[in-house]
CSV table of C-alpha atoms in Angstrom, one decimal:
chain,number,residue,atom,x,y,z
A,974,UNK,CA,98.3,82.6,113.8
A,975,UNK,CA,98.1,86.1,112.5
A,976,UNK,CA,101.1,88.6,112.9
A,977,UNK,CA,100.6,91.3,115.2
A,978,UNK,CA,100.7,94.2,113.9
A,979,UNK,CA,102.3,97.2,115.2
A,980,UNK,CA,100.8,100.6,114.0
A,981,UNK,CA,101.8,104.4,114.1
A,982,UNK,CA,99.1,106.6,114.7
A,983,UNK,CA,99.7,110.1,112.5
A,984,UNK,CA,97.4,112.7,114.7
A,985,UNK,CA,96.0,112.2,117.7
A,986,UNK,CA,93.4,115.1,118.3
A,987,UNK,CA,89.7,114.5,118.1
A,988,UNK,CA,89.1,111.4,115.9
A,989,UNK,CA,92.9,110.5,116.4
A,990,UNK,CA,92.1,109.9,120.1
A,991,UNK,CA,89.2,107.6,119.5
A,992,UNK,CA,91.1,105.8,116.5
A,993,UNK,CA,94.0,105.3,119.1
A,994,UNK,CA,91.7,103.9,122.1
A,995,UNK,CA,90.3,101.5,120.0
A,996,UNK,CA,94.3,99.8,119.3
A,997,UNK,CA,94.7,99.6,122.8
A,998,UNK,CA,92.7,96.7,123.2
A,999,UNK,CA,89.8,96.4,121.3
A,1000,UNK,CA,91.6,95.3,117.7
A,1001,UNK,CA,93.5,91.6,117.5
A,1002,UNK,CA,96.7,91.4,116.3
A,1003,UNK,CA,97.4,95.3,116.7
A,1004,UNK,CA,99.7,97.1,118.9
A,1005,UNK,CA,100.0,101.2,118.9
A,1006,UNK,CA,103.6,101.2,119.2
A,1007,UNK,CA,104.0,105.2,118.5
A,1008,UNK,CA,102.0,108.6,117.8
A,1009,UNK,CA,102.3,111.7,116.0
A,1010,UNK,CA,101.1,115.1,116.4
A,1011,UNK,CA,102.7,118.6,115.8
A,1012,UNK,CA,101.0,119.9,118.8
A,1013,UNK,CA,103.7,118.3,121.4
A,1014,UNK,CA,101.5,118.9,124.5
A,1015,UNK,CA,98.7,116.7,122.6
A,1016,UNK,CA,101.0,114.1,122.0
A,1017,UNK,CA,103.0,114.0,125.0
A,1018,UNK,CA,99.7,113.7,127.0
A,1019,UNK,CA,98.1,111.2,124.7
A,1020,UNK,CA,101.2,109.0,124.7
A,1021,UNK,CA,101.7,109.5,128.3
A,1022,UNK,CA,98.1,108.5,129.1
A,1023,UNK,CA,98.3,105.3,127.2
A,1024,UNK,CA,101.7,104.3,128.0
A,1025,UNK,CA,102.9,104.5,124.1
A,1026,UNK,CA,106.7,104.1,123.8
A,1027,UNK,CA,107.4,106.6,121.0
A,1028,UNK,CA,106.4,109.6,120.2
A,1029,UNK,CA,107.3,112.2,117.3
A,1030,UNK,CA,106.6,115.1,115.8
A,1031,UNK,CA,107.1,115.1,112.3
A,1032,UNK,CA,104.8,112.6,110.6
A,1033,UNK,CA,108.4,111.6,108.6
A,1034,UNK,CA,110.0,110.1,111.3
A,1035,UNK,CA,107.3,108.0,112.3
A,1036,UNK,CA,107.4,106.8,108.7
A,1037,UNK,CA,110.8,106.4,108.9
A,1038,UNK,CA,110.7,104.0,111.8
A,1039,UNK,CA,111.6,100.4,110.3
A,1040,UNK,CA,109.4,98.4,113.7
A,1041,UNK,CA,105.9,100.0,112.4
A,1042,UNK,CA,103.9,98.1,110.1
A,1043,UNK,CA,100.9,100.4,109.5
A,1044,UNK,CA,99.4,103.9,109.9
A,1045,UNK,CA,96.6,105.6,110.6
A,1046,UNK,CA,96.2,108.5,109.4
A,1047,UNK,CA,93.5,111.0,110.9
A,1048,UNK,CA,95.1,114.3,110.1
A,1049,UNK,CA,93.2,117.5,108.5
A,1050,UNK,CA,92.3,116.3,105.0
A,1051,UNK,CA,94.8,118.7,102.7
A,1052,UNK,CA,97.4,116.7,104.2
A,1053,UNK,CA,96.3,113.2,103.4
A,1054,UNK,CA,98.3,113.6,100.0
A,1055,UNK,CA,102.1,113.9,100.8
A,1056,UNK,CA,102.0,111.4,103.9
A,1057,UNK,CA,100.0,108.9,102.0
A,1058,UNK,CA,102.2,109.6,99.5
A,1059,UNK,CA,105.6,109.1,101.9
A,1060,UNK,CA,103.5,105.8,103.4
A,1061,UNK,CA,104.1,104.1,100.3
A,1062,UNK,CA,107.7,105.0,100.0
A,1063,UNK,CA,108.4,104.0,103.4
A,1064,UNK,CA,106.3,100.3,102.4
A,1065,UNK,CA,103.6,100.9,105.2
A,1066,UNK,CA,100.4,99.5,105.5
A,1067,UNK,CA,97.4,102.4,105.4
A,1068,UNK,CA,94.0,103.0,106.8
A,1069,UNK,CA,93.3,106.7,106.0
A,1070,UNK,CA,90.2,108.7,107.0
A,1071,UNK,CA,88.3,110.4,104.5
A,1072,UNK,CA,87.8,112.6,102.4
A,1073,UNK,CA,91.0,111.0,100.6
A,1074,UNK,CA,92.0,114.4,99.2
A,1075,UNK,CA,90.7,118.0,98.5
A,1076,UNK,CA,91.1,117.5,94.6
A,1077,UNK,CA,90.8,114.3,91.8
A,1078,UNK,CA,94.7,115.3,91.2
A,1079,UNK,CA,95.7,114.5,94.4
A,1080,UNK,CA,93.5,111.2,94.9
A,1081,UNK,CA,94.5,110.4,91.4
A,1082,UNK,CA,98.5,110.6,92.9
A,1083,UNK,CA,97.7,108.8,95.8
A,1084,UNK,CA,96.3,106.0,94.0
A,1085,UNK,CA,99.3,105.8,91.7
A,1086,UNK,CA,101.6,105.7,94.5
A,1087,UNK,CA,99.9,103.1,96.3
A,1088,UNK,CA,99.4,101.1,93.0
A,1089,UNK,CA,103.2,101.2,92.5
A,1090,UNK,CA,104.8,100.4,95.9
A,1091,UNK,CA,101.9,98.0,96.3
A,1092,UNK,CA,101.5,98.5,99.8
A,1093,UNK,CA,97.8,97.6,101.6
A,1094,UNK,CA,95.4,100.9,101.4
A,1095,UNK,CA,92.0,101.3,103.0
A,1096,UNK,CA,89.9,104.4,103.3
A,1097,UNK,CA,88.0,105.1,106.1
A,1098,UNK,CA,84.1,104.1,104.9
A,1099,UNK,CA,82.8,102.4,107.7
A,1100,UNK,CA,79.2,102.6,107.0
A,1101,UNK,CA,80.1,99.7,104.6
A,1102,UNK,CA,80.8,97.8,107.2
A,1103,UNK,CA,77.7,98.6,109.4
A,1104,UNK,CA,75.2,95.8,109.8
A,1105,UNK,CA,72.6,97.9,109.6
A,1106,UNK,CA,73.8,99.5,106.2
A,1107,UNK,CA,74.4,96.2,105.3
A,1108,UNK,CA,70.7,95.1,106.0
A,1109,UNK,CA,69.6,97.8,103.7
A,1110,UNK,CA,71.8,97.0,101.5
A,1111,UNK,CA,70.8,93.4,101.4
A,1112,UNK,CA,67.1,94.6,101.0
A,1113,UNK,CA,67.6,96.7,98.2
A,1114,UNK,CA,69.7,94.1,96.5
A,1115,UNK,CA,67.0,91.3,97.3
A,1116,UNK,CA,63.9,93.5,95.8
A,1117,UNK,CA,61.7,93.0,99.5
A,1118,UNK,CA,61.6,96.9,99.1
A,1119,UNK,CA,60.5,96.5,95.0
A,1120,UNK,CA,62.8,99.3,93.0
A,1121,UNK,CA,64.3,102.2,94.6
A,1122,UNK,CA,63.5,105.2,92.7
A,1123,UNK,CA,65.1,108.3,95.3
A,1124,UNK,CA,67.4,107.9,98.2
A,1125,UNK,CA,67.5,110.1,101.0
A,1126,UNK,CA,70.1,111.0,103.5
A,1127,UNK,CA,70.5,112.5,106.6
A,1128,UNK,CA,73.5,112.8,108.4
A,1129,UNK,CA,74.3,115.0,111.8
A,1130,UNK,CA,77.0,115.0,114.8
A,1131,UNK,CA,75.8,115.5,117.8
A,1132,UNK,CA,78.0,118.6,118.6
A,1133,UNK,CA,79.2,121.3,116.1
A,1134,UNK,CA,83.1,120.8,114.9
A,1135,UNK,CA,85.3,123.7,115.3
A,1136,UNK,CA,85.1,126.4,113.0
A,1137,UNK,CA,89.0,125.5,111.5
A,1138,UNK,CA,88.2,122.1,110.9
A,1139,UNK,CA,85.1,122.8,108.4
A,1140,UNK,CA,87.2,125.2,107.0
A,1141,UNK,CA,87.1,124.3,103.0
A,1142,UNK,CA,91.4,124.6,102.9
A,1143,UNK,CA,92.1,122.2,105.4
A,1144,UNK,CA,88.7,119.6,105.0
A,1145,UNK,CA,86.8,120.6,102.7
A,1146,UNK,CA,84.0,121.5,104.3
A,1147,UNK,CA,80.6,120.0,105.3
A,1148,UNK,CA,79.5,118.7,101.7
A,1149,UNK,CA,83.3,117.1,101.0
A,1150,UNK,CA,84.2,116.1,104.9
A,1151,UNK,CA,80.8,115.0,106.1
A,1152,UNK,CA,78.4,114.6,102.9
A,1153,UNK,CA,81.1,111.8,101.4
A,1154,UNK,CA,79.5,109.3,103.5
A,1155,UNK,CA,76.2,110.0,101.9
A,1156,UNK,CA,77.5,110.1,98.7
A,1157,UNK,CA,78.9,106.9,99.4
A,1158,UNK,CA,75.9,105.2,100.5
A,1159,UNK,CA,73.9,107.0,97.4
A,1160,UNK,CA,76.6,104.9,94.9
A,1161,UNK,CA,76.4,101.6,96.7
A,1162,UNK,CA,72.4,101.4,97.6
A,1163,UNK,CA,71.6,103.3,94.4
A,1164,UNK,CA,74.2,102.3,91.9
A,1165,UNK,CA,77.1,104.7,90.2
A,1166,UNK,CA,76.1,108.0,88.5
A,1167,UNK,CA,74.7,107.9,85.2
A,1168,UNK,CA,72.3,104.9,86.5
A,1169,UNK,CA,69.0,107.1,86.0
A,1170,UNK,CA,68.8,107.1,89.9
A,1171,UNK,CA,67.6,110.3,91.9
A,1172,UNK,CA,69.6,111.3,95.0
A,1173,UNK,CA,68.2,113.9,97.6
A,1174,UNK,CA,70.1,115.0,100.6
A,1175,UNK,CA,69.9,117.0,103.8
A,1176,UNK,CA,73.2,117.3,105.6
A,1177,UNK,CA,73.6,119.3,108.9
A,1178,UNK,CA,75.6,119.4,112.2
């Protein structure tokens, strides 16, 4: 029988919530044990809503805390880095969102770190995991579509973000926040850069 898992959950405001409500019951073998957010009221009402026994604001002492196994972290993207970075330190398990960082520096770091404590590490590409992706992908790597020469993407929310999110210091904007996924799909349907591929893309909220 597999260990359950208990996880920390490091932000809980729009995606945080959705990650969280998911661990509640719709993942085996996981158990949100804890939350963090600096915006108290957010967590407090979170935590209080779902019945989750601790709650913190700094993102250290949730790190700190020797029952958690794993983190989530869904936090803006320029501070992926340092608690990725304190994750493996502490020996906790991570699934981070993407982008993984604002700058190759930083994602070169984080790999480092995580290479040296040896701790688990997943980043938060999901379309990978979609069975419809997966049916293209199967397609493509079949040849029942014959060669593909261009690949085009669209990808669109159904509501506009807030204005501070899609700001470029904290995510990165639409192209590094939004069109990674594309660029992701464009590398594993296509192939990697350099392949003699063509990529087009139209990204928009």
């Amino acid at each position: 029988m597999r260990k359950t898992l208990n996880i920390g959950l490091i932000g809980v405001g729009r995606l945080g919530a959705v990650y969280g409500r998911y661990f509640l019951g719709s993942i085996n073998h996981a158990r949100l044990i804890a939350v963090v957010d600096i915006n108290e009221k957010v967590q407090q009402a979170f935590a209080d809503e779902n019945d989750i026994p601790k709650r913190y604001v700094d993102y250290g002492d949730l790190l700190a805390d020797k029952e958690i196994d794993a983190v989530v972290i869904v936090t803006p993207t320029n501070t992926h880095k340092e608690i990725v970075l304190e994750a493996a330190r502490q020996g906790k398990a991570v699934f981070c969102e993407k982008p993984l960082a604002l700058s190759v520096q930083d994602c070169q770091a984080m790999k480092d770190a995580v290479d040296q404590s040896g701790i688990f590490f997943h980043l938060g590409f999901m379309r990978r995991f979609d069975a419809g992706y997966a049916a293209a992908k199967q397609k493509i790597d079949s040849g029942v579509i014959g060669k593909p020469i261009v690949l085009k993407s669209s990808s669109r929310d159904p509501f506009r973000p807030s204005l501070e999110y899609l700001d470029p210091k904290n995510s990165g904007g639409l192209f590094t926040d939004c069109g990674i996924h594309d660029i992701d799909l464009a590398r594993w349907y296509m192939g990697e850069v350099g392949s003699g591929y063509s990529i087009g893309g139209n990204l928009a909220y």
